[in-house]
mmCIF file of C-alpha atoms in Angstrom:
data_model
loop_
_atom_site.group_PDB
_atom_site.id
_atom_site.type_symbol
_atom_site.label_atom_id
_atom_site.label_comp_id
_atom_site.label_asym_id
_atom_site.label_seq_id
_atom_site.Cartn_x
_atom_site.Cartn_y
_atom_site.Cartn_z
ATOM 1 C CA MET A 875 -77.785 -15.767 11.413
ATOM 2 C CA ASP A 876 -78.719 -18.838 13.436
ATOM 3 C CA TYR A 877 -79.185 -20.092 17.015
ATOM 4 C CA PRO A 878 -75.881 -20.476 18.974
ATOM 5 C CA LYS A 879 -75.704 -24.222 18.334
ATOM 6 C CA SER A 880 -71.917 -24.269 18.519
ATOM 7 C CA VAL A 881 -72.007 -23.039 22.136
ATOM 8 C CA PRO A 882 -72.810 -26.068 24.402
ATOM 9 C CA SER A 883 -73.328 -23.936 27.515
ATOM 10 C CA ALA A 884 -76.215 -22.116 25.871
ATOM 11 C CA GLY A 885 -78.525 -24.977 26.894
ATOM 12 C CA LEU A 886 -80.609 -25.214 23.739
ATOM 13 C CA VAL A 887 -83.385 -27.808 23.606
ATOM 14 C CA ASN A 888 -83.961 -29.304 20.167
ATOM 15 C CA GLY A 889 -81.859 -26.445 18.813
ATOM 16 C CA ARG A 890 -83.995 -23.702 20.333
ATOM 17 C CA PHE A 891 -84.076 -21.612 23.525
ATOM 18 C CA ALA A 892 -86.087 -23.050 26.427
ATOM 19 C CA ASP A 893 -87.484 -21.545 29.657
ATOM 20 C CA GLU A 894 -86.418 -22.701 33.110
ATOM 21 C CA ASN A 895 -88.678 -25.447 34.553
ATOM 22 C CA PRO A 896 -88.417 -25.421 38.408
ATOM 23 C CA ILE A 897 -90.763 -28.434 38.785
ATOM 24 C CA ALA A 898 -88.690 -30.617 36.481
ATOM 25 C CA GLY A 899 -85.480 -29.044 37.765
ATOM 26 C CA THR A 900 -84.224 -28.059 34.315
ATOM 27 C CA PRO A 901 -82.423 -24.726 33.834
ATOM 28 C CA GLY A 902 -83.364 -22.171 31.213
ATOM 29 C CA SER A 903 -81.210 -21.528 28.189
ATOM 30 C CA LEU A 904 -78.481 -18.886 28.315
ATOM 31 C CA ILE A 905 -77.840 -16.270 25.670
ATOM 32 C CA PRO A 906 -74.094 -15.915 25.051
ATOM 33 C CA ALA A 907 -72.872 -12.301 24.777
ATOM 34 C CA SER A 908 -71.323 -12.996 21.382
ATOM 35 C CA TRP A 909 -74.642 -14.267 20.035
ATOM 36 C CA GLY A 910 -76.646 -11.341 21.489
ATOM 37 C CA ASN A 911 -74.143 -8.878 20.016
ATOM 38 C CA SER A 912 -74.281 -10.548 16.610
ATOM 39 C CA VAL A 913 -78.098 -10.397 16.549
ATOM 40 C CA THR A 914 -77.988 -6.699 17.429
ATOM 41 C CA GLN A 915 -75.310 -6.059 14.833
ATOM 42 C CA GLU A 916 -77.317 -7.876 12.175
ATOM 43 C CA ILE A 917 -80.273 -5.570 12.821
ATOM 44 C CA LEU A 918 -78.025 -2.490 12.936
ATOM 45 C CA ASN A 919 -76.495 -3.422 9.603
ATOM 46 C CA ALA A 920 -79.966 -3.488 8.010
ATOM 47 C CA ILE A 921 -80.895 -0.135 9.590
ATOM 48 C CA THR A 922 -77.723 1.650 8.499
ATOM 49 C CA ALA A 923 -77.837 0.094 5.011
ATOM 50 C CA ALA A 924 -81.213 1.820 4.559
ATOM 51 C CA GLY A 925 -79.671 5.181 5.473
ATOM 52 C CA LEU A 926 -81.256 5.429 8.944
ATOM 53 C CA MET A 927 -79.519 6.526 12.130
ATOM 54 C CA PRO A 928 -79.886 3.802 14.831
ATOM 55 C CA SER A 929 -81.838 4.940 17.898
ATOM 56 C CA GLU A 930 -82.291 3.141 21.225
ATOM 57 C CA ASN A 931 -85.752 4.599 21.705
ATOM 58 C CA GLN A 932 -87.239 3.850 18.282
ATOM 59 C CA THR A 933 -88.756 0.396 17.859
ATOM 60 C CA ASP A 934 -89.856 0.493 14.212
ATOM 61 C CA GLN A 935 -86.501 1.032 12.529
ATOM 62 C CA LEU A 936 -86.059 -2.514 11.273
ATOM 63 C CA SER A 937 -89.444 -2.461 9.530
ATOM 64 C CA LEU A 938 -88.669 0.958 8.039
ATOM 65 C CA ALA A 939 -85.308 -0.329 6.836
ATOM 66 C CA ILE A 940 -86.911 -3.358 5.192
ATOM 67 C CA LYS A 941 -89.433 -1.154 3.381
ATOM 68 C CA GLU A 942 -86.708 1.180 2.180
ATOM 69 C CA LEU A 943 -84.339 -1.572 1.082
ATOM 70 C CA ALA A 944 -87.191 -3.265 -0.787
ATOM 71 C CA LYS A 945 -87.720 -0.210 -2.996
ATOM 72 C CA LEU A 946 -86.713 -0.455 -6.646
ATOM 73 C CA ASP A 947 -83.187 0.736 -7.383
ATOM 74 C CA PRO A 948 -83.334 3.658 -9.861
ATOM 75 C CA GLN A 949 -80.024 2.450 -11.289
ATOM 76 C CA GLN A 950 -81.735 -0.663 -12.634
ATOM 77 C CA SER A 951 -83.348 -0.792 -16.054
ATOM 78 C CA PHE A 952 -86.984 -0.771 -14.978
ATOM 79 C CA PRO A 953 -89.564 1.195 -16.997
ATOM 80 C CA VAL A 954 -89.473 4.850 -15.989
ATOM 81 C CA GLN A 955 -93.071 4.697 -14.731
ATOM 82 C CA VAL A 956 -91.923 2.377 -11.936
ATOM 83 C CA TYR A 957 -90.063 5.076 -10.043
ATOM 84 C CA ARG A 958 -90.303 8.856 -10.784
ATOM 85 C CA LYS A 959 -89.633 9.588 -7.129
ATOM 86 C CA ASN A 960 -87.965 13.018 -7.462
ATOM 87 C CA LEU A 961 -90.585 15.764 -7.237
ATOM 88 C CA VAL A 962 -88.082 18.395 -8.364
ATOM 89 C CA ILE A 963 -88.067 18.913 -12.134
ATOM 90 C CA ASN A 964 -84.672 19.508 -13.755
ATOM 91 C CA GLY A 965 -82.877 18.728 -10.493
ATOM 92 C CA ASN A 966 -79.883 17.628 -12.569
ATOM 93 C CA PHE A 967 -79.812 21.027 -14.368
ATOM 94 C CA ASP A 968 -79.872 19.469 -17.847
ATOM 95 C CA ILE A 969 -82.462 21.873 -19.350
ATOM 96 C CA TRP A 970 -81.821 25.604 -19.933
ATOM 97 C CA GLN A 971 -84.440 26.700 -22.508
ATOM 98 C CA ARG A 972 -84.053 30.415 -21.711
ATOM 99 C CA GLY A 973 -80.278 30.373 -22.194
ATOM 100 C CA THR A 974 -77.277 29.361 -20.111
ATOM 101 C CA VAL A 975 -76.779 32.727 -18.391
ATOM 102 C CA ASN A 976 -79.122 35.494 -17.218
ATOM 103 C CA LEU A 977 -79.427 38.379 -19.658
ATOM 104 C CA GLY A 978 -77.959 40.921 -17.228
ATOM 105 C CA PRO A 979 -76.452 40.934 -13.743
ATOM 106 C CA TYR A 980 -79.576 42.642 -12.382
ATOM 107 C CA THR A 981 -82.104 40.384 -14.142
ATOM 108 C CA GLY A 982 -83.597 37.530 -12.121
ATOM 109 C CA ALA A 983 -86.566 35.263 -12.802
ATOM 110 C CA TYR A 984 -86.034 31.883 -14.535
ATOM 111 C CA ILE A 985 -82.727 30.829 -16.074
ATOM 112 C CA ALA A 986 -82.340 27.063 -15.592
ATOM 113 C CA ASP A 987 -85.761 25.569 -16.282
ATOM 114 C CA ARG A 988 -88.151 25.464 -13.317
ATOM 115 C CA PHE A 989 -85.685 27.240 -10.980
ATOM 116 C CA ARG A 990 -86.538 30.855 -10.201
ATOM 117 C CA CYS A 991 -83.805 33.194 -8.964
ATOM 118 C CA ASP A 992 -84.709 36.342 -7.004
ATOM 119 C CA TRP A 993 -82.636 39.035 -5.324
ATOM 120 C CA ASN A 994 -82.883 42.684 -4.295
ATOM 121 C CA GLY A 995 -80.839 45.394 -2.584
ATOM 122 C CA ASN A 996 -79.178 46.453 -5.868
ATOM 123 C CA ALA A 997 -77.194 43.241 -5.927
ATOM 124 C CA GLY A 998 -75.551 42.151 -9.164
ATOM 125 C CA VAL A 999 -75.811 38.401 -9.730
ATOM 126 C CA SER A 1000 -74.710 36.235 -12.637
ATOM 127 C CA ILE A 1001 -76.613 32.942 -12.889
ATOM 128 C CA SER A 1002 -74.925 30.487 -15.227
ATOM 129 C CA ARG A 1003 -74.731 26.891 -16.355
ATOM 130 C CA GLN A 1004 -71.407 25.297 -15.462
ATOM 131 C CA SER A 1005 -70.036 21.993 -16.737
ATOM 132 C CA PHE A 1006 -68.608 19.123 -14.740
ATOM 133 C CA ALA A 1007 -65.350 17.694 -16.046
ATOM 134 C CA LEU A 1008 -65.675 14.230 -17.532
ATOM 135 C CA GLY A 1009 -64.698 11.587 -15.029
ATOM 136 C CA GLN A 1010 -64.792 13.881 -12.001
ATOM 137 C CA GLY A 1011 -65.278 11.892 -8.829
ATOM 138 C CA GLU A 1012 -66.770 14.436 -6.427
ATOM 139 C CA VAL A 1013 -70.446 14.256 -7.477
ATOM 140 C CA PRO A 1014 -71.687 10.800 -8.532
ATOM 141 C CA ASN A 1015 -73.604 9.691 -11.648
ATOM 142 C CA GLU A 1016 -71.494 11.735 -14.105
ATOM 143 C CA PRO A 1017 -73.764 14.814 -14.139
ATOM 144 C CA ARG A 1018 -73.196 17.196 -17.042
ATOM 145 C CA TYR A 1019 -74.081 20.538 -15.463
ATOM 146 C CA PHE A 1020 -74.589 22.475 -12.264
ATOM 147 C CA MET A 1021 -76.017 25.925 -11.470
ATOM 148 C CA ARG A 1022 -73.757 28.740 -10.301
ATOM 149 C CA TRP A 1023 -74.897 31.832 -8.379
ATOM 150 C CA GLN A 1024 -72.043 34.354 -8.635
ATOM 151 C CA GLN A 1025 -72.616 37.622 -6.854
ATOM 152 C CA ILE A 1026 -70.557 40.300 -8.578
ATOM 153 C CA THR A 1027 -72.109 43.248 -6.697
ATOM 154 C CA ALA A 1028 -72.833 42.761 -3.014
ATOM 155 C CA GLY A 1029 -75.716 45.217 -2.809
ATOM 156 C CA VAL A 1030 -77.052 46.917 0.315
ATOM 157 C CA GLY A 1031 -80.137 46.273 2.430
ATOM 158 C CA ALA A 1032 -81.216 43.116 0.633
ATOM 159 C CA SER A 1033 -83.996 40.951 2.052
ATOM 160 C CA VAL A 1034 -84.202 38.273 -0.663
ATOM 161 C CA HIS A 1035 -81.497 36.151 -2.286
ATOM 162 C CA LYS A 1036 -83.342 33.017 -3.269
ATOM 163 C CA ILE A 1037 -83.269 30.030 -5.628
ATOM 164 C CA SER A 1038 -86.618 28.240 -5.604
ATOM 165 C CA GLN A 1039 -88.874 25.829 -7.436
ATOM 166 C CA ALA A 1040 -92.678 25.819 -7.274
ATOM 167 C CA ILE A 1041 -93.885 22.214 -7.364
ATOM 168 C CA GLU A 1042 -97.354 22.082 -8.853
ATOM 169 C CA SER A 1043 -100.261 21.527 -6.402
ATOM 170 C CA VAL A 1044 -100.204 22.297 -2.697
ATOM 171 C CA ARG A 1045 -101.462 18.741 -2.201
ATOM 172 C CA THR A 1046 -97.939 17.537 -2.979
ATOM 173 C CA LEU A 1047 -96.537 15.677 0.090
ATOM 174 C CA ALA A 1048 -99.293 17.137 2.314
ATOM 175 C CA GLY A 1049 -99.300 15.345 5.675
ATOM 176 C CA LYS A 1050 -96.280 13.226 4.693
ATOM 177 C CA THR A 1051 -92.640 12.916 5.620
ATOM 178 C CA ALA A 1052 -90.218 13.982 2.899
ATOM 179 C CA THR A 1053 -86.461 14.040 2.437
ATOM 180 C CA LEU A 1054 -84.423 16.671 0.615
ATOM 181 C CA THR A 1055 -80.986 15.851 -0.785
ATOM 182 C CA PHE A 1056 -78.653 18.121 -2.753
ATOM 183 C CA TRP A 1057 -74.998 18.697 -3.571
ATOM 184 C CA ALA A 1058 -73.426 22.120 -3.043
ATOM 185 C CA LYS A 1059 -70.196 24.039 -2.603
ATOM 186 C CA ALA A 1060 -69.171 27.671 -2.135
ATOM 187 C CA ASP A 1061 -66.170 29.953 -2.521
ATOM 188 C CA THR A 1062 -65.765 29.920 1.262
ATOM 189 C CA ALA A 1063 -67.777 28.660 4.236
ATOM 190 C CA ARG A 1064 -71.364 29.885 3.675
ATOM 191 C CA GLN A 1065 -74.681 29.249 5.393
ATOM 192 C CA LEU A 1066 -77.533 28.106 3.176
ATOM 193 C CA ASN A 1067 -81.043 28.075 4.670
ATOM 194 C CA VAL A 1068 -83.688 25.851 3.086
ATOM 195 C CA THR A 1069 -87.460 26.039 3.529
ATOM 196 C CA VAL A 1070 -90.563 24.403 2.117
ATOM 197 C CA ALA A 1071 -93.744 26.474 1.839
ATOM 198 C CA GLN A 1072 -97.337 25.575 1.050
ATOM 199 C CA TYR A 1073 -98.965 28.229 -1.147
ATOM 200 C CA PHE A 1074 -102.739 27.895 -1.439
ATOM 201 C CA GLY A 1075 -103.255 30.165 -4.428
ATOM 202 C CA ALA A 1076 -104.990 33.511 -4.842
ATOM 203 C CA GLY A 1077 -107.862 33.763 -2.364
ATOM 204 C CA GLY A 1078 -106.671 30.719 -0.395
ATOM 205 C CA SER A 1079 -105.246 30.322 3.097
ATOM 206 C CA VAL A 1080 -102.106 32.120 4.250
ATOM 207 C CA ASP A 1081 -98.840 30.415 3.258
ATOM 208 C CA THR A 1082 -97.423 27.796 5.594
ATOM 209 C CA VAL A 1083 -93.612 27.929 5.734
ATOM 210 C CA MET A 1084 -91.559 25.073 7.225
ATOM 211 C CA PRO A 1085 -87.784 25.274 7.827
ATOM 212 C CA VAL A 1086 -85.907 22.305 6.388
ATOM 213 C CA GLY A 1087 -82.490 23.165 7.793
ATOM 214 C CA SER A 1088 -79.447 25.431 7.836
ATOM 215 C CA PHE A 1089 -76.472 23.977 6.004
ATOM 216 C CA GLN A 1090 -72.852 25.052 6.293
ATOM 217 C CA LEU A 1091 -71.443 24.881 2.780
ATOM 218 C CA LYS A 1092 -67.822 23.912 2.218
ATOM 219 C CA THR A 1093 -65.393 24.759 -0.568
ATOM 220 C CA SER A 1094 -65.627 21.222 -1.973
ATOM 221 C CA TRP A 1095 -68.668 19.392 -3.285
ATOM 222 C CA THR A 1096 -70.636 17.927 -0.355
ATOM 223 C CA ARG A 1097 -73.899 16.020 -0.177
ATOM 224 C CA TYR A 1098 -76.498 17.473 2.218
ATOM 225 C CA SER A 1099 -79.727 15.869 3.394
ATOM 226 C CA ALA A 1100 -82.612 16.676 5.723
ATOM 227 C CA THR A 1101 -86.024 15.241 6.553
ATOM 228 C CA ILE A 1102 -89.187 17.297 7.023
ATOM 229 C CA GLN A 1103 -92.761 16.648 8.071
ATOM 230 C CA VAL A 1104 -95.041 18.507 5.656
ATOM 231 C CA PRO A 1105 -98.254 19.715 7.349
ATOM 232 C CA SER A 1106 -101.642 18.338 6.354
ATOM 233 C CA LEU A 1107 -104.176 20.540 4.602
ATOM 234 C CA ALA A 1108 -106.867 20.072 7.232
ATOM 235 C CA GLY A 1109 -108.648 23.359 7.894
ATOM 236 C CA LYS A 1110 -107.044 25.120 4.918
ATOM 237 C CA THR A 1111 -108.791 26.837 1.997
ATOM 238 C CA LEU A 1112 -107.683 26.411 -1.589
ATOM 239 C CA GLY A 1113 -107.749 29.405 -3.929
ATOM 240 C CA SER A 1114 -109.756 29.269 -7.157
ATOM 241 C CA SER A 1115 -107.022 30.310 -9.595
ATOM 242 C CA GLY A 1116 -105.364 26.910 -9.988
ATOM 243 C CA ASN A 1117 -101.960 28.320 -9.062
ATOM 244 C CA ASP A 1118 -101.364 26.566 -5.728
ATOM 245 C CA PHE A 1119 -98.022 24.869 -5.164
ATOM 246 C CA LEU A 1120 -95.375 23.570 -2.781
ATOM 247 C CA ARG A 1121 -92.282 25.802 -2.963
ATOM 248 C CA LEU A 1122 -88.780 24.547 -2.200
ATOM 249 C CA SER A 1123 -86.463 27.505 -1.478
ATOM 250 C CA PHE A 1124 -82.720 27.893 -1.005
ATOM 251 C CA ASP A 1125 -82.043 31.197 0.794
ATOM 252 C CA LEU A 1126 -78.520 32.541 0.259
ATOM 253 C CA PRO A 1127 -76.495 35.025 2.338
ATOM 254 C CA LEU A 1128 -77.350 38.694 1.805
ATOM 255 C CA ASN A 1129 -75.168 41.635 0.771
ATOM 256 C CA VAL A 1130 -71.929 39.714 0.167
ATOM 257 C CA LEU A 1131 -69.782 38.802 -2.810
ATOM 258 C CA GLN A 1132 -70.117 35.047 -3.146
ATOM 259 C CA VAL A 1133 -70.113 32.019 -5.412
ATOM 260 C CA ILE A 1134 -72.507 29.172 -4.621
ATOM 261 C CA ASP A 1135 -72.926 26.055 -6.754
ATOM 262 C CA LEU A 1136 -75.859 23.600 -6.660
ATOM 263 C CA ALA A 1137 -76.261 20.165 -8.265
ATOM 264 C CA GLN A 1138 -78.517 17.083 -8.162
ATOM 265 C CA ILE A 1139 -81.424 18.421 -6.085
ATOM 266 C CA GLN A 1140 -83.933 15.765 -5.043
ATOM 267 C CA LEU A 1141 -87.119 15.962 -2.949
ATOM 268 C CA GLU A 1142 -88.789 12.617 -2.318
ATOM 269 C CA GLU A 1143 -91.420 11.087 -0.103
ATOM 270 C CA GLY A 1144 -90.114 9.163 2.907
ATOM 271 C CA ARG A 1145 -87.639 9.705 5.690
ATOM 272 C CA VAL A 1146 -84.677 8.085 3.922
ATOM 273 C CA SER A 1147 -82.402 9.751 1.371
ATOM 274 C CA THR A 1148 -82.039 7.464 -1.650
ATOM 275 C CA PRO A 1149 -79.734 7.705 -4.702
ATOM 276 C CA PHE A 1150 -80.456 10.561 -7.090
ATOM 277 C CA GLU A 1151 -83.038 9.597 -9.710
ATOM 278 C CA LEU A 1152 -81.534 9.758 -13.179
ATOM 279 C CA ARG A 1153 -83.980 10.765 -15.923
ATOM 280 C CA SER A 1154 -83.057 11.209 -19.564
ATOM 281 C CA PRO A 1155 -82.726 14.784 -20.898
ATOM 282 C CA GLY A 1156 -85.650 14.022 -23.237
ATOM 283 C CA ASP A 1157 -87.947 13.074 -20.358
ATOM 284 C CA GLU A 1158 -86.793 16.071 -18.334
ATOM 285 C CA LEU A 1159 -87.411 18.408 -21.275
ATOM 286 C CA MET A 1160 -91.011 17.221 -21.641
ATOM 287 C CA MET A 1161 -91.614 17.841 -17.949
ATOM 288 C CA CYS A 1162 -90.163 21.348 -18.279
ATOM 289 C CA GLN A 1163 -92.247 22.081 -21.377
ATOM 290 C CA ARG A 1164 -95.434 21.771 -19.344
ATOM 291 C CA TYR A 1165 -94.381 25.175 -17.986
ATOM 292 C CA TYR A 1166 -92.303 26.749 -20.764
ATOM 293 C CA GLU A 1167 -91.811 26.100 -24.493
ATOM 294 C CA LYS A 1168 -90.217 27.915 -27.414
ATOM 295 C CA THR A 1169 -89.937 27.627 -31.189
ATOM 296 C CA TYR A 1170 -86.150 27.906 -31.039
ATOM 297 C CA SER A 1171 -83.806 24.917 -30.851
ATOM 298 C CA GLN A 1172 -82.794 24.006 -27.315
ATOM 299 C CA ASP A 1173 -79.316 25.534 -27.643
ATOM 300 C CA VAL A 1174 -80.658 28.887 -28.916
ATOM 301 C CA SER A 1175 -81.773 31.601 -26.490
ATOM 302 C CA PRO A 1176 -85.135 33.308 -27.148
ATOM 303 C CA GLY A 1177 -84.658 36.552 -29.027
ATOM 304 C CA SER A 1178 -81.630 35.318 -30.937
ATOM 305 C CA LEU A 1179 -81.546 36.583 -34.523
ATOM 306 C CA ILE A 1180 -80.931 33.212 -36.158
ATOM 307 C CA GLY A 1181 -83.270 33.403 -39.120
ATOM 308 C CA PRO A 1182 -86.342 31.247 -39.723
ATOM 309 C CA TYR A 1183 -84.960 27.965 -38.365
ATOM 310 C CA GLY A 1184 -87.719 26.397 -36.290
ATOM 311 C CA ALA A 1185 -89.911 29.505 -36.531
ATOM 312 C CA LEU A 1186 -93.621 29.589 -37.272
ATOM 313 C CA ILE A 1187 -94.207 30.003 -41.006
ATOM 314 C CA SER A 1188 -97.069 31.480 -43.032
ATOM 315 C CA THR A 1189 -97.248 31.894 -46.803
ATOM 316 C CA VAL A 1190 -99.271 34.722 -48.305
ATOM 317 C CA ARG A 1191 -100.235 33.599 -51.801
ATOM 318 C CA GLN A 1192 -100.965 35.539 -54.925
ATOM 319 C CA GLY A 1193 -104.548 36.734 -55.099
ATOM 320 C CA GLN A 1194 -105.066 37.140 -51.367
ATOM 321 C CA THR A 1195 -106.284 40.619 -50.449
ATOM 322 C CA GLY A 1196 -107.207 42.578 -47.345
ATOM 323 C CA PHE A 1197 -107.247 40.525 -44.152
ATOM 324 C CA ALA A 1198 -106.566 37.374 -46.183
ATOM 325 C CA SER A 1199 -103.182 38.769 -47.222
ATOM 326 C CA GLN A 1200 -101.868 38.621 -43.672
ATOM 327 C CA PRO A 1201 -99.477 35.999 -42.197
ATOM 328 C CA MET A 1202 -101.247 33.503 -39.930
ATOM 329 C CA ALA A 1203 -99.917 30.297 -38.368
ATOM 330 C CA GLN A 1204 -100.977 27.829 -35.702
ATOM 331 C CA TRP A 1205 -98.524 26.827 -32.998
ATOM 332 C CA THR A 1206 -99.454 23.448 -31.504
ATOM 333 C CA PHE A 1207 -97.477 22.844 -28.312
ATOM 334 C CA LYS A 1208 -95.338 19.751 -27.928
ATOM 335 C CA VAL A 1209 -96.633 19.392 -24.349
ATOM 336 C CA GLU A 1210 -99.949 20.635 -23.000
ATOM 337 C CA LYS A 1211 -99.361 23.535 -20.627
ATOM 338 C CA ARG A 1212 -100.264 23.746 -16.966
ATOM 339 C CA ALA A 1213 -102.461 26.769 -17.741
ATOM 340 C CA VAL A 1214 -103.055 29.112 -20.676
ATOM 341 C CA PRO A 1215 -99.589 30.637 -21.099
ATOM 342 C CA SER A 1216 -98.382 34.150 -21.755
ATOM 343 C CA PHE A 1217 -96.542 34.736 -25.030
ATOM 344 C CA SER A 1218 -93.592 36.656 -26.403
ATOM 345 C CA LEU A 1219 -92.990 37.121 -30.137
ATOM 346 C CA PHE A 1220 -89.580 37.654 -31.741
ATOM 347 C CA THR A 1221 -88.370 38.686 -35.177
ATOM 348 C CA THR A 1222 -86.069 36.274 -36.995
ATOM 349 C CA THR A 1223 -83.495 38.788 -38.349
ATOM 350 C CA PRO A 1224 -81.808 42.041 -37.284
ATOM 351 C CA LYS A 1225 -84.143 44.156 -39.428
ATOM 352 C CA GLY A 1226 -87.323 45.551 -37.964
ATOM 353 C CA VAL A 1227 -88.306 45.302 -34.313
ATOM 354 C CA SER A 1228 -88.925 42.397 -31.966
ATOM 355 C CA GLY A 1229 -92.235 40.709 -32.587
ATOM 356 C CA GLN A 1230 -92.501 41.359 -36.321
ATOM 357 C CA TRP A 1231 -93.284 38.820 -38.994
ATOM 358 C CA ARG A 1232 -90.351 38.840 -41.414
ATOM 359 C CA SER A 1233 -90.532 37.847 -45.057
ATOM 360 C CA GLY A 1234 -88.325 35.242 -46.639
ATOM 361 C CA SER A 1235 -86.325 37.927 -48.470
ATOM 362 C CA ASP A 1236 -86.214 40.038 -45.284
ATOM 363 C CA GLU A 1237 -87.466 43.043 -47.213
ATOM 364 C CA VAL A 1238 -91.079 43.146 -46.048
ATOM 365 C CA SER A 1239 -92.243 43.180 -42.457
ATOM 366 C CA SER A 1240 -95.279 44.039 -40.426
ATOM 367 C CA GLY A 1241 -95.256 45.427 -36.895
ATOM 368 C CA ASN A 1242 -98.593 44.147 -35.630
ATOM 369 C CA ALA A 1243 -98.139 40.437 -35.023
ATOM 370 C CA ARG A 1244 -100.453 39.121 -32.294
ATOM 371 C CA THR A 1245 -101.664 35.937 -30.633
ATOM 372 C CA LEU A 1246 -105.283 34.827 -30.492
ATOM 373 C CA GLY A 1247 -107.289 31.763 -29.568
ATOM 374 C CA ALA A 1248 -104.750 30.700 -26.952
ATOM 375 C CA SER A 1249 -105.358 27.504 -24.980
ATOM 376 C CA THR A 1250 -103.267 25.007 -23.038
ATOM 377 C CA ARG A 1251 -102.775 23.073 -26.299
ATOM 378 C CA GLY A 1252 -101.673 25.839 -28.656
ATOM 379 C CA VAL A 1253 -102.232 29.312 -30.110
ATOM 380 C CA TRP A 1254 -102.719 31.138 -33.395
ATOM 381 C CA VAL A 1255 -100.314 33.912 -34.402
ATOM 382 C CA ASP A 1256 -101.569 36.318 -37.050
ATOM 383 C CA ASN A 1257 -101.283 39.934 -38.125
ATOM 384 C CA SER A 1258 -103.615 42.931 -38.021
ATOM 385 C CA ASP A 1259 -101.749 45.218 -40.419
ATOM 386 C CA ILE A 1260 -102.638 46.172 -43.979
ATOM 387 C CA GLY A 1261 -102.095 43.620 -46.713
ATOM 388 C CA VAL A 1262 -98.538 42.424 -47.340
ATOM 389 C CA ILE A 1263 -96.962 41.249 -50.557
ATOM 390 C CA THR A 1264 -96.915 37.619 -51.634
ATOM 391 C CA GLN A 1265 -94.111 35.857 -49.776
ATOM 392 C CA SER A 1266 -93.465 33.469 -46.900
ATOM 393 C CA TYR A 1267 -93.261 35.034 -43.429
ATOM 394 C CA TYR A 1268 -91.604 33.840 -40.227
ATOM 395 C CA ILE A 1269 -91.800 34.583 -36.506
ATOM 396 C CA HIS A 1270 -90.437 33.028 -33.305
ATOM 397 C CA ALA A 1271 -92.402 32.661 -30.069
ATOM 398 C CA THR A 1272 -92.248 31.508 -26.451
ATOM 399 C CA ALA A 1273 -95.065 30.290 -24.214
ATOM 400 C CA ASP A 1274 -94.748 30.700 -20.426
ATOM 401 C CA ALA A 1275 -97.076 28.915 -17.983
ATOM 402 C CA GLU A 1276 -94.824 28.950 -14.914
ATOM 403 C CA LEU A 1277 -96.365 29.087 -11.464
#
């Protein structure tokens, strides 16, 4: 961009615009239409390149565009600490520690890590991990997986069909502008309502719920985006339980047979939707393990009877008697938990019942395994039964500190 020096009639003085001087009798410079249009277009190009919608009445769009365009590109090889803009954990649906499908069509709660699924009205819903085909061109960045909500029983009188994530701390985005972006499709045209809610914890202020938008889903993958102003916390009271959060919720149609797919969910600060932040599965797993961890390998669902692989191990040696002849092992978590978790114990083989220590030969078991000394860093698992024979014993466990 430059002054219109190639237009003689513009009347530039020393290459710049000049005012009219009635005393000296010199005219003022003219602004050719082509030059004025090109200046406007140059500014519009910067505004649209930043993802903003040009507005006649808004006078700060160029500065906003410059700030947005100056941000680091998550596609570049900068250290991960430089960005980390997506507040949603597992938004790419890479981590499924609890298994890749819900245990039964009427069982909700968590399936994909950090995403809670809830429904009522006797609906039957299958939540599952689905794979993208290699090289598909509909959703960018070559994602591996997406989440599918498949309603196999419509149900009657439902009030809740929801996929949500609780983002730790109600202070998250408080008083700021945020932008939600996600990819979705459905079996037919469906309306998906999205909200953000501030939950202040037990004993705190009443929830504040803000609508993000209503989105008409199509039968092909489509990118959706909306901007929201999150309220400040002025005048609010925080509960004392440490379980406050910001909840992002996708509310699905009620009492209908339907298939809805979600992928690449991103919630970020700012009023501009930017490219989806790609994090490695290893990084994403560590973020998920702040809330849930297991002794099983990542591709093994909790409760699977796979033997001692990865299980806690305790060896009862010859000469131990009484309480000393009980299995006891320490489980140190890979990632410190958000809060002291709740635990589930699982046997390693088909013999016995869930939660038993099993011996290496699978002939001796004890039905009174228990946890004690739990903290955010780990837990002890022991036994309160009578003495057991000299062998090695195994048990699997999960730790749940979800909000």
